[in-house]
Amino acid sequence: MRIGFIGLGVMGAPMARNLQDSGHQIITTLNRSPLPEGIEAEVLDTPAEVAAKAEVVITILPDTPDVERVLMGENGVLAGMDSGKLMIDMSSISPIETAQMAQAFADKGVDWVDAPVSGGEVGAKNATLTIMCGGAQAAFERAKPLFETMGKNITLVGENAGAGQTCKIANQIIVALNIEAVSEALVFASKAGCDPAKVRDALMGGFASSKILEVHGERMIKRTFEPGFRIGLHQKDLNLALQSARSLKVALPNTATAQELMNACAAQGESDADHSGLVRALERLANHSIG
């Protein structure tokens, strides 16, 4: 298929590469150059031109305003879309704005699936992403073969546009609170005089074991905070969670605490660090580093 893929960043580049390796032709527009290594794409000037030439358009962009600009702006994707095509947004953005954009595409006869992902850069490279989808069953079935080249756990959460985004917000709440829990545990154990690496090893064999303890706990101990998923992006996702919670009249007290700890990291210039770097906010509060 001719796939318009817009957003060749840390996540998007390996996802597009996997589509390309499966035999699909990639068409894109760039706000930077050159193309990421390993991608041989046709580069056009505007999102509208990409949409006009592609059979399917996929976007994965940092935030809601970015998606709105690329999809709905002048010379945006919507302007180049014809009836019968398929629009897939794999960004992590507002469910409310997602539903509004989906309606605009539906009015033009274009199928929509919102399909945010989880699994980080490693999952994107290995095509093992979890993909959470919102959209009509028929649109999901059209998109599923493409998803299967990028991920493993692929779920249609709901047939309403925005359901995938709601699921992704729930995912980000769980991940943030797990990172906070692992951070607190390792800071506590280390300041009490234990070797945090050995504590982590012991906990990996018990009920406290988790993917976060395994991967992010190791990053905290080894001080490897190069971004797989940046603090700044997780801040954005937790902000979406808190905004949505206010509209639903739902209390998310621990999500708010995790957001404040990430805010503290951002204040120290750490927005581009991996979100496991949240541990540094707790280390500063304890006046103690585990690494």
Coordinates of C-alpha atoms in Angstrom, one line a residue:
M1 CA 0.0 0.0 0.0
R2 CA 1.0 3.6 -0.4
I3 CA 1.1 4.8 3.2
G4 CA 1.4 8.5 4.2
F5 CA 3.3 8.5 7.4
I6 CA 3.8 11.8 9.2
G7 CA 5.9 11.9 12.3
L8 CA 9.2 10.2 11.8
G9 CA 10.5 10.7 15.4
V10 CA 11.8 8.4 18.1
M11 CA 8.7 6.2 17.8
G12 CA 7.5 6.9 14.3
A13 CA 10.8 6.2 12.5
P14 CA 11.0 2.5 13.5
M15 CA 7.3 2.1 13.0
A16 CA 7.5 3.4 9.5
R17 CA 10.6 1.2 8.9
N18 CA 8.6 -1.9 9.9
L19 CA 5.9 -1.0 7.5
Q20 CA 8.4 -0.4 4.7
D21 CA 10.1 -3.7 5.5
S22 CA 6.7 -5.4 5.1
G23 CA 6.5 -4.1 1.5
H24 CA 4.6 -0.9 1.9
Q25 CA 5.6 2.4 0.2
I26 CA 6.1 5.3 2.6
I27 CA 5.2 8.8 1.6
T28 CA 5.9 11.7 4.0
T29 CA 6.5 15.4 4.6
L30 CA 9.3 16.5 6.8
N31 CA 9.9 19.5 9.1
R32 CA 13.5 18.3 9.4
S33 CA 16.0 16.6 7.1
P34 CA 17.3 14.1 6.2
L35 CA 15.1 11.1 6.4
P36 CA 15.8 8.8 9.4
E37 CA 18.3 6.0 8.6
G38 CA 16.8 3.1 6.8
I39 CA 13.7 4.8 5.5
E40 CA 13.4 5.3 1.8
A41 CA 10.3 7.5 1.5
E42 CA 8.9 9.8 -1.1
V43 CA 9.0 13.3 0.4
L44 CA 6.2 15.8 -0.5
D45 CA 5.8 19.4 0.5
T46 CA 2.5 19.3 2.5
P47 CA 0.3 16.9 4.4
A48 CA -2.4 17.5 1.9
E49 CA -0.2 16.3 -0.9
V50 CA 0.7 13.2 1.1
A51 CA -3.0 12.5 1.8
A52 CA -3.9 12.9 -1.9
K53 CA -1.3 10.4 -3.0
A54 CA -1.6 7.8 -0.2
E55 CA -4.2 5.2 0.4
V56 CA -3.9 5.4 4.1
V57 CA -2.4 8.2 6.3
I58 CA -0.8 7.5 9.7
T59 CA 0.3 10.2 12.0
I60 CA 2.3 10.0 15.3
L61 CA 3.0 13.4 16.6
P62 CA 3.9 14.9 20.1
D63 CA 0.7 16.7 21.2
T64 CA -2.9 17.6 20.4
P65 CA -2.0 21.0 18.7
D66 CA 0.5 19.3 16.5
V67 CA -2.1 16.8 15.3
E68 CA -4.7 19.5 14.8
R69 CA -2.2 21.5 12.7
V70 CA -1.2 18.6 10.5
L71 CA -4.7 17.2 10.1
M72 CA -6.9 20.2 10.1
G73 CA -4.7 23.2 9.2
E74 CA -4.2 24.9 5.8
N75 CA -2.8 22.3 3.4
G76 CA -3.5 19.6 6.1
V77 CA -4.3 16.0 5.7
L78 CA -8.1 16.5 5.6
A79 CA -7.8 18.9 2.6
G80 CA -6.1 16.1 0.6
M81 CA -8.3 13.2 1.7
D82 CA -10.9 11.6 -0.6
S83 CA -13.9 9.6 0.4
G84 CA -13.1 5.9 1.1
K85 CA -9.6 6.5 2.4
L86 CA -8.4 5.6 6.0
M87 CA -7.0 8.0 8.6
I88 CA -5.0 6.5 11.5
D89 CA -3.7 8.7 14.3
M90 CA -1.2 6.9 16.6
S91 CA -0.4 10.0 18.6
S92 CA -1.3 10.3 22.3
I93 CA -3.6 13.2 22.5
S94 CA -6.9 14.5 23.9
P95 CA -9.9 12.1 23.5
I96 CA -12.2 15.1 23.2
E97 CA -10.3 16.7 20.3
T98 CA -9.9 13.3 18.7
A99 CA -13.6 12.8 18.5
Q100 CA -14.0 16.2 16.9
M101 CA -11.4 15.6 14.3
A102 CA -12.8 12.1 13.6
Q103 CA -16.2 13.7 12.9
A104 CA -14.6 16.1 10.4
F105 CA -13.1 13.1 8.5
A106 CA -16.3 11.1 8.7
D107 CA -18.1 14.1 7.1
K108 CA -15.8 13.7 4.2
G109 CA -16.4 9.9 3.9
V110 CA -13.0 9.0 5.5
D111 CA -12.7 6.1 8.0
W112 CA -11.0 6.9 11.3
V113 CA -9.1 4.9 13.9
D114 CA -7.3 6.5 16.8
A115 CA -4.5 4.0 17.8
P116 CA -2.1 5.3 20.4
V117 CA 0.7 2.9 21.4
S118 CA 2.6 1.7 24.4
G119 CA 6.0 -0.1 24.5
G120 CA 8.5 2.7 24.0
E121 CA 11.2 2.9 21.4
V122 CA 12.2 -0.8 22.0
G123 CA 8.7 -1.9 21.2
A124 CA 8.6 0.3 18.1
K125 CA 11.9 -1.2 16.9
N126 CA 10.9 -4.7 17.6
A127 CA 7.3 -4.4 16.3
T128 CA 6.0 -5.5 19.7
L129 CA 3.9 -2.4 20.5
T130 CA 0.6 -2.5 22.3
I131 CA -1.9 -0.7 20.1
M132 CA -5.1 0.7 21.7
C133 CA -7.8 1.5 19.1
G134 CA -11.0 3.6 18.9
G135 CA -13.2 3.5 15.8
A136 CA -15.8 1.6 13.9
Q137 CA -15.2 -2.2 13.6
A138 CA -15.0 -2.0 9.8
A139 CA -12.3 0.8 10.0
F140 CA -10.4 -1.2 12.6
E141 CA -10.4 -4.3 10.4
R142 CA -9.0 -2.2 7.5
A143 CA -6.2 -1.0 9.8
K144 CA -5.4 -4.2 11.6
P145 CA -3.0 -5.7 9.0
L146 CA -0.9 -2.5 9.2
F147 CA -1.0 -2.7 13.0
E148 CA 0.2 -6.3 12.9
T149 CA 3.5 -5.1 11.3
M150 CA 4.1 -2.7 14.2
G151 CA 2.7 -4.4 17.3
K152 CA 1.6 -7.5 19.0
N153 CA -1.2 -6.7 21.5
I154 CA -3.8 -5.0 19.3
T155 CA -7.2 -4.2 20.8
L156 CA -10.3 -2.4 19.6
V157 CA -11.2 -0.7 22.9
G158 CA -14.4 0.9 21.7
E159 CA -16.2 1.8 18.5
N160 CA -16.4 5.5 19.4
A161 CA -13.6 7.7 18.3
G162 CA -11.4 8.6 21.2
A163 CA -11.7 5.3 23.0
G164 CA -8.1 4.4 22.1
Q165 CA -6.9 7.7 23.5
T166 CA -8.9 7.1 26.8
C167 CA -7.2 3.7 27.1
K168 CA -3.8 5.3 26.5
I169 CA -4.4 7.8 29.3
A170 CA -5.2 5.0 31.6
N171 CA -2.0 3.3 30.5
Q172 CA 0.0 6.4 31.3
I173 CA -1.5 6.7 34.7
I174 CA -0.5 3.1 35.6
V175 CA 3.0 3.6 34.2
A176 CA 3.6 6.9 36.0
L177 CA 2.4 5.5 39.3
N178 CA 4.6 2.4 38.9
I179 CA 7.6 4.6 38.1
E180 CA 6.9 6.6 41.2
A181 CA 6.5 3.5 43.4
V182 CA 9.7 1.9 42.1
S183 CA 11.5 5.2 42.7
E184 CA 10.2 5.6 46.3
A185 CA 11.2 2.0 47.1
L186 CA 14.7 2.2 45.7
V187 CA 15.4 5.6 47.3
F188 CA 14.0 4.3 50.7
A189 CA 16.1 1.1 50.5
S190 CA 19.3 2.8 49.4
K191 CA 19.1 5.5 52.1
A192 CA 18.5 2.7 54.7
G193 CA 21.9 1.3 53.7
C194 CA 20.9 -1.4 51.2
D195 CA 22.4 -1.9 47.8
P196 CA 19.5 -0.9 45.5
A197 CA 20.7 -3.3 42.7
K198 CA 20.4 -6.2 45.1
V199 CA 17.0 -5.0 46.4
R200 CA 15.8 -4.8 42.8
D201 CA 17.1 -8.4 42.2
A202 CA 15.3 -9.6 45.3
L203 CA 12.0 -7.9 44.4
M204 CA 12.1 -9.2 40.8
G205 CA 11.4 -12.7 42.3
G206 CA 8.3 -11.6 44.3
F207 CA 4.9 -10.1 44.0
A208 CA 6.4 -6.6 43.5
S209 CA 7.9 -7.7 40.2
S210 CA 6.9 -5.6 37.2
K211 CA 8.2 -4.5 33.8
I212 CA 8.8 -1.1 35.4
L213 CA 10.9 -2.5 38.2
E214 CA 12.8 -4.6 35.6
V215 CA 13.5 -2.0 33.0
H216 CA 13.2 1.4 34.7
G217 CA 14.6 0.2 38.0
E218 CA 17.8 -0.8 36.2
R219 CA 17.9 2.6 34.5
M220 CA 17.5 4.4 37.9
I221 CA 20.4 2.3 39.4
K222 CA 22.7 2.6 36.3
R223 CA 21.8 6.3 35.7
T224 CA 20.9 5.6 32.1
F225 CA 18.3 8.3 31.5
E226 CA 18.7 8.7 27.7
P227 CA 15.1 9.0 26.6
G228 CA 13.0 6.0 25.5
F229 CA 10.0 8.1 26.5
R230 CA 10.7 11.6 27.7
I231 CA 9.5 13.2 30.9
G232 CA 8.1 16.1 28.9
L233 CA 5.8 13.7 26.9
H234 CA 4.7 11.9 30.0
Q235 CA 3.9 15.3 31.6
K236 CA 1.6 16.0 28.6
D237 CA -0.2 12.6 29.0
L238 CA -0.7 13.1 32.7
N239 CA -2.1 16.6 32.0
L240 CA -4.6 15.0 29.6
A241 CA -5.5 12.6 32.4
L242 CA -6.1 15.3 34.9
Q243 CA -8.0 17.5 32.5
S244 CA -10.3 14.6 31.6
A245 CA -10.7 13.6 35.2
R246 CA -11.9 17.1 36.0
S247 CA -14.5 17.0 33.2
L248 CA -15.6 13.6 34.5
K249 CA -15.6 14.7 38.2
V250 CA -13.1 11.8 39.0
A251 CA -10.4 12.2 41.6
L252 CA -6.9 11.1 40.6
P253 CA -4.8 12.1 43.6
N254 CA -1.8 9.9 42.9
T255 CA -1.7 10.9 39.3
A256 CA -1.5 14.5 40.4
T257 CA 1.4 13.6 42.7
A258 CA 3.3 11.9 39.9
Q259 CA 2.7 14.9 37.7
E260 CA 4.2 17.2 40.4
L261 CA 7.3 15.1 40.6
M262 CA 7.7 15.3 36.8
N263 CA 7.2 19.0 37.1
A264 CA 10.0 19.1 39.6
C265 CA 12.3 17.3 37.1
A266 CA 11.3 19.7 34.3
A267 CA 12.1 22.6 36.5
Q268 CA 15.7 21.2 36.8
G269 CA 16.0 21.0 33.0
E270 CA 15.2 17.3 32.8
S271 CA 12.2 17.4 30.4
D272 CA 14.2 15.5 27.7
A273 CA 15.3 12.7 30.1
D274 CA 13.7 9.3 30.2
H275 CA 10.6 9.2 32.5
S276 CA 12.5 6.9 34.8
G277 CA 14.4 10.0 35.7
L278 CA 11.4 10.9 38.0
V279 CA 13.6 9.2 40.6
R280 CA 15.8 12.3 40.7
A281 CA 12.9 14.4 42.1
L282 CA 12.6 12.0 45.0
E283 CA 16.4 11.8 45.5
R284 CA 16.5 15.6 45.8
L285 CA 13.7 15.5 48.4
A286 CA 15.7 12.8 50.3
N287 CA 19.1 14.5 49.8
H288 CA 20.3 11.1 48.6
S289 CA 21.2 9.5 45.3
I290 CA 20.8 5.8 44.7
G291 CA 23.4 5.8 41.9

